[in-house]
PDB file of C-alpha atoms in Angstrom:
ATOM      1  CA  UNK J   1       0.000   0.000   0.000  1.00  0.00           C
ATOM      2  CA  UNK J   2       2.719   2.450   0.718  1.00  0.00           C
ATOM      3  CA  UNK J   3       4.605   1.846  -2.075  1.00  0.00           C
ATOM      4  CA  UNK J   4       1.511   2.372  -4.116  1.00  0.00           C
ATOM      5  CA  UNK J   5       0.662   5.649  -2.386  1.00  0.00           C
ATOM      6  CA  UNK J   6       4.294   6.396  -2.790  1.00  0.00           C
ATOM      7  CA  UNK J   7       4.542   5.723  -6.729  1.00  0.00           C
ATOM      8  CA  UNK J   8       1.307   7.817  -7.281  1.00  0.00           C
ATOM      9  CA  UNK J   9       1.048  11.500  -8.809  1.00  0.00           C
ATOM     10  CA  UNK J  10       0.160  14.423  -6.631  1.00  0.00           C
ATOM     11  CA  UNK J  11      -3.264  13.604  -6.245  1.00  0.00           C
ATOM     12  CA  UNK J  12      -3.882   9.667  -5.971  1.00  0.00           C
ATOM     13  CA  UNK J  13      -6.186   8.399  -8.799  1.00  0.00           C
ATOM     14  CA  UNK J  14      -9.778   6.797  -7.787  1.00  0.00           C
ATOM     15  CA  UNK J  15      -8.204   3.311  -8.849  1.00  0.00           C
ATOM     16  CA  UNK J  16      -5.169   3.834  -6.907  1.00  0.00           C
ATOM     17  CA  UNK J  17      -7.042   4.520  -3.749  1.00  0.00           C
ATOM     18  CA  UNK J  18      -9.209   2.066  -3.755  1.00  0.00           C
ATOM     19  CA  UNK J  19      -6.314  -0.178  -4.341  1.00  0.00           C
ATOM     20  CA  UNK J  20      -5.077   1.027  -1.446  1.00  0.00           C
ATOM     21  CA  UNK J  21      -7.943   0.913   1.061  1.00  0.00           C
ATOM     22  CA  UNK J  22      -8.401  -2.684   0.036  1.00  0.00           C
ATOM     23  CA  UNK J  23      -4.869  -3.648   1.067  1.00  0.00           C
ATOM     24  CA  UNK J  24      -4.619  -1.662   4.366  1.00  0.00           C
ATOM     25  CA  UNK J  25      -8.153  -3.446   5.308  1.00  0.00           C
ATOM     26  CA  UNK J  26      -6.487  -7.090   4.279  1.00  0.00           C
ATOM     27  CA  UNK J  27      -3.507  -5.641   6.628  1.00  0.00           C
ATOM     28  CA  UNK J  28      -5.070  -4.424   9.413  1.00  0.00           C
ATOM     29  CA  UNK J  29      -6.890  -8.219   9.488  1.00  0.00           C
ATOM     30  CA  UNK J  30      -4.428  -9.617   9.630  1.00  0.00           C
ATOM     31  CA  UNK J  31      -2.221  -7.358  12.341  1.00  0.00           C
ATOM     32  CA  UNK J  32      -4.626  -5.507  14.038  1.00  0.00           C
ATOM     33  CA  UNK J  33      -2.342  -4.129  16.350  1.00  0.00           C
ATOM     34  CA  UNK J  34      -0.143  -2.526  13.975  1.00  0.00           C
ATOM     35  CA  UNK J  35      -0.209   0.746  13.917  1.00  0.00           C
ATOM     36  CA  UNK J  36       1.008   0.973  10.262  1.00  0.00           C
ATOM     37  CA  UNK J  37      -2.075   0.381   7.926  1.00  0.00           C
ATOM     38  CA  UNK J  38      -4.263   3.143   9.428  1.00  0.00           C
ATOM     39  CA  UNK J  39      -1.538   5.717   9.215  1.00  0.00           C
ATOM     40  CA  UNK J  40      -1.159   4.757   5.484  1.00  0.00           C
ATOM     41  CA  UNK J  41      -4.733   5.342   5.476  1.00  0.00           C
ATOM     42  CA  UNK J  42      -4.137   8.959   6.964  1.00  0.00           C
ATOM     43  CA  UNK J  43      -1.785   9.383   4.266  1.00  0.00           C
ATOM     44  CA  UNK J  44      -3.724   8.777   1.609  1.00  0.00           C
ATOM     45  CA  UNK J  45      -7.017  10.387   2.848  1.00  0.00           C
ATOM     46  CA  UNK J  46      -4.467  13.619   2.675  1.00  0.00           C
ATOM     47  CA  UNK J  47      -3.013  13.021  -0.496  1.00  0.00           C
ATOM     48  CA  UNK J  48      -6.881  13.084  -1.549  1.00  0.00           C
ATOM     49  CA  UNK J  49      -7.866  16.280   0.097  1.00  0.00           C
ATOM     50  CA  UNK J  50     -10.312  14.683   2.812  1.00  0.00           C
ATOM     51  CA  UNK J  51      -8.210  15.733   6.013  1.00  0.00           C
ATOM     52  CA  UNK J  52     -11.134  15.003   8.189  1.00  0.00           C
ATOM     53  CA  UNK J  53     -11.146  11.183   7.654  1.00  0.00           C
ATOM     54  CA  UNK J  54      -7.251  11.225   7.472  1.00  0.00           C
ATOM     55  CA  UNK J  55      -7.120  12.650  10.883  1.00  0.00           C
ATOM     56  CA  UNK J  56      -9.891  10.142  12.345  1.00  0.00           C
ATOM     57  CA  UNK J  57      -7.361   7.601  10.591  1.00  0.00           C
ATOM     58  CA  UNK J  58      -4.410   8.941  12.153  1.00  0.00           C
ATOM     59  CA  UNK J  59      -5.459   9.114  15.768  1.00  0.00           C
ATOM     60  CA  UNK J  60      -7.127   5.192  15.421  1.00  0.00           C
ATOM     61  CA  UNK J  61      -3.095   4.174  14.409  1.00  0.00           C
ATOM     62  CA  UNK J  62      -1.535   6.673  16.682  1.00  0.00           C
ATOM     63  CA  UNK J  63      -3.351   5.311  19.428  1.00  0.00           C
ATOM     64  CA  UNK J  64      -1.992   2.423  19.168  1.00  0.00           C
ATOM     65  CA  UNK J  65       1.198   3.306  20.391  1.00  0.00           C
ATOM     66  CA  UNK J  66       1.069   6.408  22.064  1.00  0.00           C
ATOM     67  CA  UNK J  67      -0.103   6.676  25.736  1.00  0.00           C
ATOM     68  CA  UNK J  68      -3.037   9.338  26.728  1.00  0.00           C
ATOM     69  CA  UNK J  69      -1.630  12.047  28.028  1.00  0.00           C
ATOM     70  CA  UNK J  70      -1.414  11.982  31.910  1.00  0.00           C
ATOM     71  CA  UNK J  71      -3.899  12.759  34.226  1.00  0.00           C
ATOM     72  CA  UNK J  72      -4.002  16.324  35.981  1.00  0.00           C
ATOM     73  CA  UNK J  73      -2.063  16.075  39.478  1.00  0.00           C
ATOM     74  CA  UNK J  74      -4.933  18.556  40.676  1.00  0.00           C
ATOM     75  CA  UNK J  75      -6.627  15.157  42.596  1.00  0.00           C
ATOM     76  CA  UNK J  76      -3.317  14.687  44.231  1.00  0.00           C
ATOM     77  CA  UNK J  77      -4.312  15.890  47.088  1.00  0.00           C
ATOM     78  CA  UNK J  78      -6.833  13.267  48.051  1.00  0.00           C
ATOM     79  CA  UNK J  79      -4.049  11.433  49.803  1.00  0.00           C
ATOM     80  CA  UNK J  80      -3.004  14.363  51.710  1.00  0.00           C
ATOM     81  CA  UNK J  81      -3.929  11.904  54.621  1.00  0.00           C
ATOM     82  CA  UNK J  82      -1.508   8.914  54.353  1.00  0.00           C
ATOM     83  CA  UNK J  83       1.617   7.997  55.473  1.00  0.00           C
ATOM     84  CA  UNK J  84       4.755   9.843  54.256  1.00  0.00           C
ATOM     85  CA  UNK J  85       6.123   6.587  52.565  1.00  0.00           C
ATOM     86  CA  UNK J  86       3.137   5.718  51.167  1.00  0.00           C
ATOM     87  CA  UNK J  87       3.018   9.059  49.728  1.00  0.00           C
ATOM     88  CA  UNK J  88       6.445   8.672  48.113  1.00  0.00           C
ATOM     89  CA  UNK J  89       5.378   5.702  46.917  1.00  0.00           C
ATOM     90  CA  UNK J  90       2.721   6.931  45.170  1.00  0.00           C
ATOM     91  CA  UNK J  91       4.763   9.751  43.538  1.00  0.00           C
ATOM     92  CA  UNK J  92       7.512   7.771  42.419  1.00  0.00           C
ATOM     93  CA  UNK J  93       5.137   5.449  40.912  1.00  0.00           C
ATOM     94  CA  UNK J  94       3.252   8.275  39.253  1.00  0.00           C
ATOM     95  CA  UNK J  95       6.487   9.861  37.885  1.00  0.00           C
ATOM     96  CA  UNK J  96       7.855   6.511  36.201  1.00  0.00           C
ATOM     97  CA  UNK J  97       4.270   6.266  34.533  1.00  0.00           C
ATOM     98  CA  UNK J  98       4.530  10.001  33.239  1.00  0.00           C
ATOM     99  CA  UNK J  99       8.086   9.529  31.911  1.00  0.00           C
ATOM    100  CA  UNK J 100       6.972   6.537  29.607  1.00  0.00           C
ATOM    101  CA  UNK J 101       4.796   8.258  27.239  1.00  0.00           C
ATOM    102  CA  UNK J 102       4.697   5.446  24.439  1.00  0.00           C
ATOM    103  CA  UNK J 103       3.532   1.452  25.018  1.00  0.00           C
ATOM    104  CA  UNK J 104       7.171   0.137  24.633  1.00  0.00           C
ATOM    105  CA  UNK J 105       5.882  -3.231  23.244  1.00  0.00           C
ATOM    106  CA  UNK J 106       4.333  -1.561  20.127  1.00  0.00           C
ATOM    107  CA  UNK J 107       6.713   1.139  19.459  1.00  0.00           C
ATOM    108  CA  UNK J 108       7.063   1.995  15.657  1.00  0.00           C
ATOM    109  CA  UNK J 109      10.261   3.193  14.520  1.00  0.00           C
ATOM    110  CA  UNK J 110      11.601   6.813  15.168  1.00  0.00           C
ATOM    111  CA  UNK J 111      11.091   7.299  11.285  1.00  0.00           C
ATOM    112  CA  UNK J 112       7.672   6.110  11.940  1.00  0.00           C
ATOM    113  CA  UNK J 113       6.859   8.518  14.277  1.00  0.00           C
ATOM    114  CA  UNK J 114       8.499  11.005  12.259  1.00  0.00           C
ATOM    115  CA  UNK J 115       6.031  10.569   9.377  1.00  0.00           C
ATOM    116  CA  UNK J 116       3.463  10.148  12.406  1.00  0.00           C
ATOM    117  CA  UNK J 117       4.143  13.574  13.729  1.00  0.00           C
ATOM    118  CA  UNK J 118       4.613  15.203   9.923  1.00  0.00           C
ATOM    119  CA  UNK J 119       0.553  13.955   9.315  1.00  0.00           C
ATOM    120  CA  UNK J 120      -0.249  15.446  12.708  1.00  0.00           C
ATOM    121  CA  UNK J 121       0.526  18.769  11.840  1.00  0.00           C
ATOM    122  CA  UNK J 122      -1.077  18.753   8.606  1.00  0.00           C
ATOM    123  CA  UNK J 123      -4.281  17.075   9.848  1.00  0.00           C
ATOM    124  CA  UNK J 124      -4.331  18.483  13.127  1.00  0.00           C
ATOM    125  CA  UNK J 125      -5.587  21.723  14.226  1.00  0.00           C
ATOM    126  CA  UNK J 126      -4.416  21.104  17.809  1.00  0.00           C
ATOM    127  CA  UNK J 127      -0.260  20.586  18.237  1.00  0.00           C
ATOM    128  CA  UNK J 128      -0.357  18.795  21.548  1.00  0.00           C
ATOM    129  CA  UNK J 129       0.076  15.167  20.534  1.00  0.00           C
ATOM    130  CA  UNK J 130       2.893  16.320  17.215  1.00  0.00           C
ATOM    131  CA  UNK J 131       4.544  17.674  19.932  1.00  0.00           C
ATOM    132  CA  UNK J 132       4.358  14.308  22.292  1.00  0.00           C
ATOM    133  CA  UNK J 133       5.781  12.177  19.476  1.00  0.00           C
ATOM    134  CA  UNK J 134       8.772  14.556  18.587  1.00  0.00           C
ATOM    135  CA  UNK J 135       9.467  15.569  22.150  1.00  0.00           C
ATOM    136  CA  UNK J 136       9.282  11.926  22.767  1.00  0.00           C
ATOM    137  CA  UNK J 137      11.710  11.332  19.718  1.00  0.00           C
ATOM    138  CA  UNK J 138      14.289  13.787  21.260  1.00  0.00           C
ATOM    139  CA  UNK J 139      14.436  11.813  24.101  1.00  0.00           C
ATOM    140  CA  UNK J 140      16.009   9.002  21.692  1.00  0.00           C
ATOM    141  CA  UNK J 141      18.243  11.295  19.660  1.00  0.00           C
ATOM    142  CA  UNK J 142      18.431  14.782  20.023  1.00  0.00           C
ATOM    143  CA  UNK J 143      20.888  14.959  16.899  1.00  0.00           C
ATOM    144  CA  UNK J 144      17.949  14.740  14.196  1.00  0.00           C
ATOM    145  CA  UNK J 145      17.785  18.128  12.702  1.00  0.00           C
ATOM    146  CA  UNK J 146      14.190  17.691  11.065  1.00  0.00           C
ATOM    147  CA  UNK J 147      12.787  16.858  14.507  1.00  0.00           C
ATOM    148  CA  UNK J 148      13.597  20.480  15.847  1.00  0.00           C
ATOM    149  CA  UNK J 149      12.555  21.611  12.435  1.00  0.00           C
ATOM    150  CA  UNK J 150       9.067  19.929  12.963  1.00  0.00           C
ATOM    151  CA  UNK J 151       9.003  20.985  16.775  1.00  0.00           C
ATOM    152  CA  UNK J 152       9.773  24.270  15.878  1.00  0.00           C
ATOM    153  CA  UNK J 153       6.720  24.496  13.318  1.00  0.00           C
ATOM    154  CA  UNK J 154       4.776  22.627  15.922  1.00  0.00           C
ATOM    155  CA  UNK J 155       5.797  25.225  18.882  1.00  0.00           C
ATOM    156  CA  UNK J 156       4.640  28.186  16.462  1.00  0.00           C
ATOM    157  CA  UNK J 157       1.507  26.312  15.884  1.00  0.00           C
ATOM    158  CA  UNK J 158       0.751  26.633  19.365  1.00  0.00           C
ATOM    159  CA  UNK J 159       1.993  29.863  19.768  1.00  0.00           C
ATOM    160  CA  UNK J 160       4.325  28.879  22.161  1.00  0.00           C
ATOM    161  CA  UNK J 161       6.986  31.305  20.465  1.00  0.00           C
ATOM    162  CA  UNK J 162      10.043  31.258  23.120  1.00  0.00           C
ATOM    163  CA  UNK J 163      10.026  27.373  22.714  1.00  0.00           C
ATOM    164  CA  UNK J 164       9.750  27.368  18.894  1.00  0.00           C
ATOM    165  CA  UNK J 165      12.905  29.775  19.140  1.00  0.00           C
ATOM    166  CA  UNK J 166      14.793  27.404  21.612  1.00  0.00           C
ATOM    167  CA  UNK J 167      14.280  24.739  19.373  1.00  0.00           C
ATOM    168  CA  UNK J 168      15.389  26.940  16.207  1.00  0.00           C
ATOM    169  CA  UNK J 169      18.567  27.456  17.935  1.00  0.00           C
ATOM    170  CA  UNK J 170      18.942  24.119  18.890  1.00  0.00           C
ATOM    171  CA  UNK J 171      18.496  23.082  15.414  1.00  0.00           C
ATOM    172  CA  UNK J 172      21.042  25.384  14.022  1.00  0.00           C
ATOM    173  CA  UNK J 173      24.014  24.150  16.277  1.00  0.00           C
ATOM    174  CA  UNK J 174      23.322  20.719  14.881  1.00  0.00           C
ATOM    175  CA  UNK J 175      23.534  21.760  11.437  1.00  0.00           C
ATOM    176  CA  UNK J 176      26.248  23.339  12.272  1.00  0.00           C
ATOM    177  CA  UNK J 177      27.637  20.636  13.536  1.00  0.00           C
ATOM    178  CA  UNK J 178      26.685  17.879  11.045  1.00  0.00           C
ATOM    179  CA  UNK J 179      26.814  19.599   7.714  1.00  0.00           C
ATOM    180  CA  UNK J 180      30.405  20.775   8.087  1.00  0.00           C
ATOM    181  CA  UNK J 181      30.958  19.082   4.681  1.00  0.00           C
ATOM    182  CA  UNK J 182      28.035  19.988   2.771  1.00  0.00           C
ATOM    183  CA  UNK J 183      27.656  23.733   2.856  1.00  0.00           C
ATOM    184  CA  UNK J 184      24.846  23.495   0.217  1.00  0.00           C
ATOM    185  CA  UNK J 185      22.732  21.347   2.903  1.00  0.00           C
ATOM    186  CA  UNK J 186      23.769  23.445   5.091  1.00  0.00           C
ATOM    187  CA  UNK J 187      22.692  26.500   4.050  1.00  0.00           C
ATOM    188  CA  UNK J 188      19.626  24.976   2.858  1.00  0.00           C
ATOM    189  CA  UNK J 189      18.440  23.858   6.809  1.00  0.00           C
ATOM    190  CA  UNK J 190      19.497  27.297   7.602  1.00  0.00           C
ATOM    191  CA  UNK J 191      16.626  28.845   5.028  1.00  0.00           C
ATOM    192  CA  UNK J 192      14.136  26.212   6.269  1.00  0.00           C
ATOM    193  CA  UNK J 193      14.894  27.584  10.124  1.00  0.00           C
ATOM    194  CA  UNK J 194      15.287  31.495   9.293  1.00  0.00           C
ATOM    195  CA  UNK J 195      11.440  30.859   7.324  1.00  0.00           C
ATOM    196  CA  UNK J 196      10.257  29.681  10.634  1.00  0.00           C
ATOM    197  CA  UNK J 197      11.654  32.571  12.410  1.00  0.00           C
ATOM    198  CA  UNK J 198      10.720  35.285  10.072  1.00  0.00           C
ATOM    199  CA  UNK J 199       6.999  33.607  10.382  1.00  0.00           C
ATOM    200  CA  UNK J 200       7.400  33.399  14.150  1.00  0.00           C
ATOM    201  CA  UNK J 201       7.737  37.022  14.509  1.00  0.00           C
ATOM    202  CA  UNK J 202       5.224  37.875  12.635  1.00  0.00           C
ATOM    203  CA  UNK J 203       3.037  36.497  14.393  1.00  0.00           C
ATOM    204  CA  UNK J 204       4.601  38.168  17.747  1.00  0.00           C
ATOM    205  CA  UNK J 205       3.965  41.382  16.004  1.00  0.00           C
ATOM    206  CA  UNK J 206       0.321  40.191  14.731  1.00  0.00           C
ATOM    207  CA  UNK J 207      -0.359  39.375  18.504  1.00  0.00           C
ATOM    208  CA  UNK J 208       0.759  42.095  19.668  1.00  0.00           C
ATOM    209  CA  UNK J 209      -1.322  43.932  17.838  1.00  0.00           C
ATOM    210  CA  UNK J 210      -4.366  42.284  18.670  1.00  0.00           C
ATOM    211  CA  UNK J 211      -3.907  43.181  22.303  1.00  0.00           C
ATOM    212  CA  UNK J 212      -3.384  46.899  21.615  1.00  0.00           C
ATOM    213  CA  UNK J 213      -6.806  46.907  19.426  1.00  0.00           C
ATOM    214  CA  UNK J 214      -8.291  45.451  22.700  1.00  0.00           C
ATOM    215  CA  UNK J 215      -7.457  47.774  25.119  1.00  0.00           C
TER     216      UNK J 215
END
């Protein structure tokens, strides 16, 4: 199916995609814990415009994999009343279960995830769980300069602007770093980073702006 999806034009064909939906239903039968066919899905559904079904896609495969988001610690205090150990107990417990965002034993890949997080931020008006999977990607390898790319872009999207900046400058240093011998890739990270910046302080400005109108 991917291959398919992969060898088709800009927009997928009708035959294509049905092509396609047939083998990522005969996949998912047969694995239906993999998290693979329904993100293929998602990826087609965007390649044919309908983003609303390729989201609905997306979140079935990334829920597969990723954990939901942990629980507010405002209830914490409900065991205000036990002992001290138990209490640290409880915490230490709760932190291990907050540091493993992903279920381990159906992990995809870290390219994967990649492609998972690229189809959140096309399909997703909300940034929260794109920026779960790549913050949850650094954690692997914090040397991958497309993943501060994306979280950058992601960061902006949630106008979260001093992060988005961090990871801009973050993302520089390892270019700078890894593309010591190709100046042309180089500079062309650079351009990607300095488009995200120009855009990020626009938006600063356009924000700003807003509140003056207001008062």
């Amino acid at each position: 199916a991917e291959l398919l999806l992969n060898q088709g034009e800009e927009e997928v064909d009708e035959k294509i995609g049905e092509e396609i939906d047939k083998l990522v239903e005969e996949a998912a039968e047969v694995d239906p814990a993999s998290a693979e066919p329904m993100q293929v899905r998602a990826s087609l559904r965007n390649e044919q415009g309908r983003a609303s079904e390729g989201l609905n896609a997306l979140k079935v495969s990334v829920n597969k994999w990723l954990k939901p988001e942990a629980q507010s610690k405002d209830a914490e205090s409900s065991g205000e009343e036990e002992e001290d150990l138990d209490e640290d107990e409880d915490e230490d417990k709760e932190e291990d279960d907050n540091n493993k965002e992903v279920n381990e034993e159906n992990l995809p890949s870290f390219e994967f995830r990649f492609e998972s997080a690229k189809l959140l931020l096309d399909l997703d008006t909300s940034t929260s769980t794109a920026l779960r999977v790549l913050q949850g990607l650094l954690t692997e390898n914090d040397a991958v300069i497309d993943v501060w790319y994306l979280l950058a872009l992601a960061h902006h999207g949630a106008c979260q602007f001093e992060e988005a900046k961090e990871c801009i400058d973050r993302g520089l240093k390892v270019i700078k770093k890894q593309c010591q011998d190709n100046q042309e890739m180089a500079q062309q990270k650079k351009d990607e980073f300095e488009e995200i910046l120009l855009a990020i302080e626009e938006s600063e400005k356009n924000l700003l702006n807003d509140e003056e109108d207001e008062e």
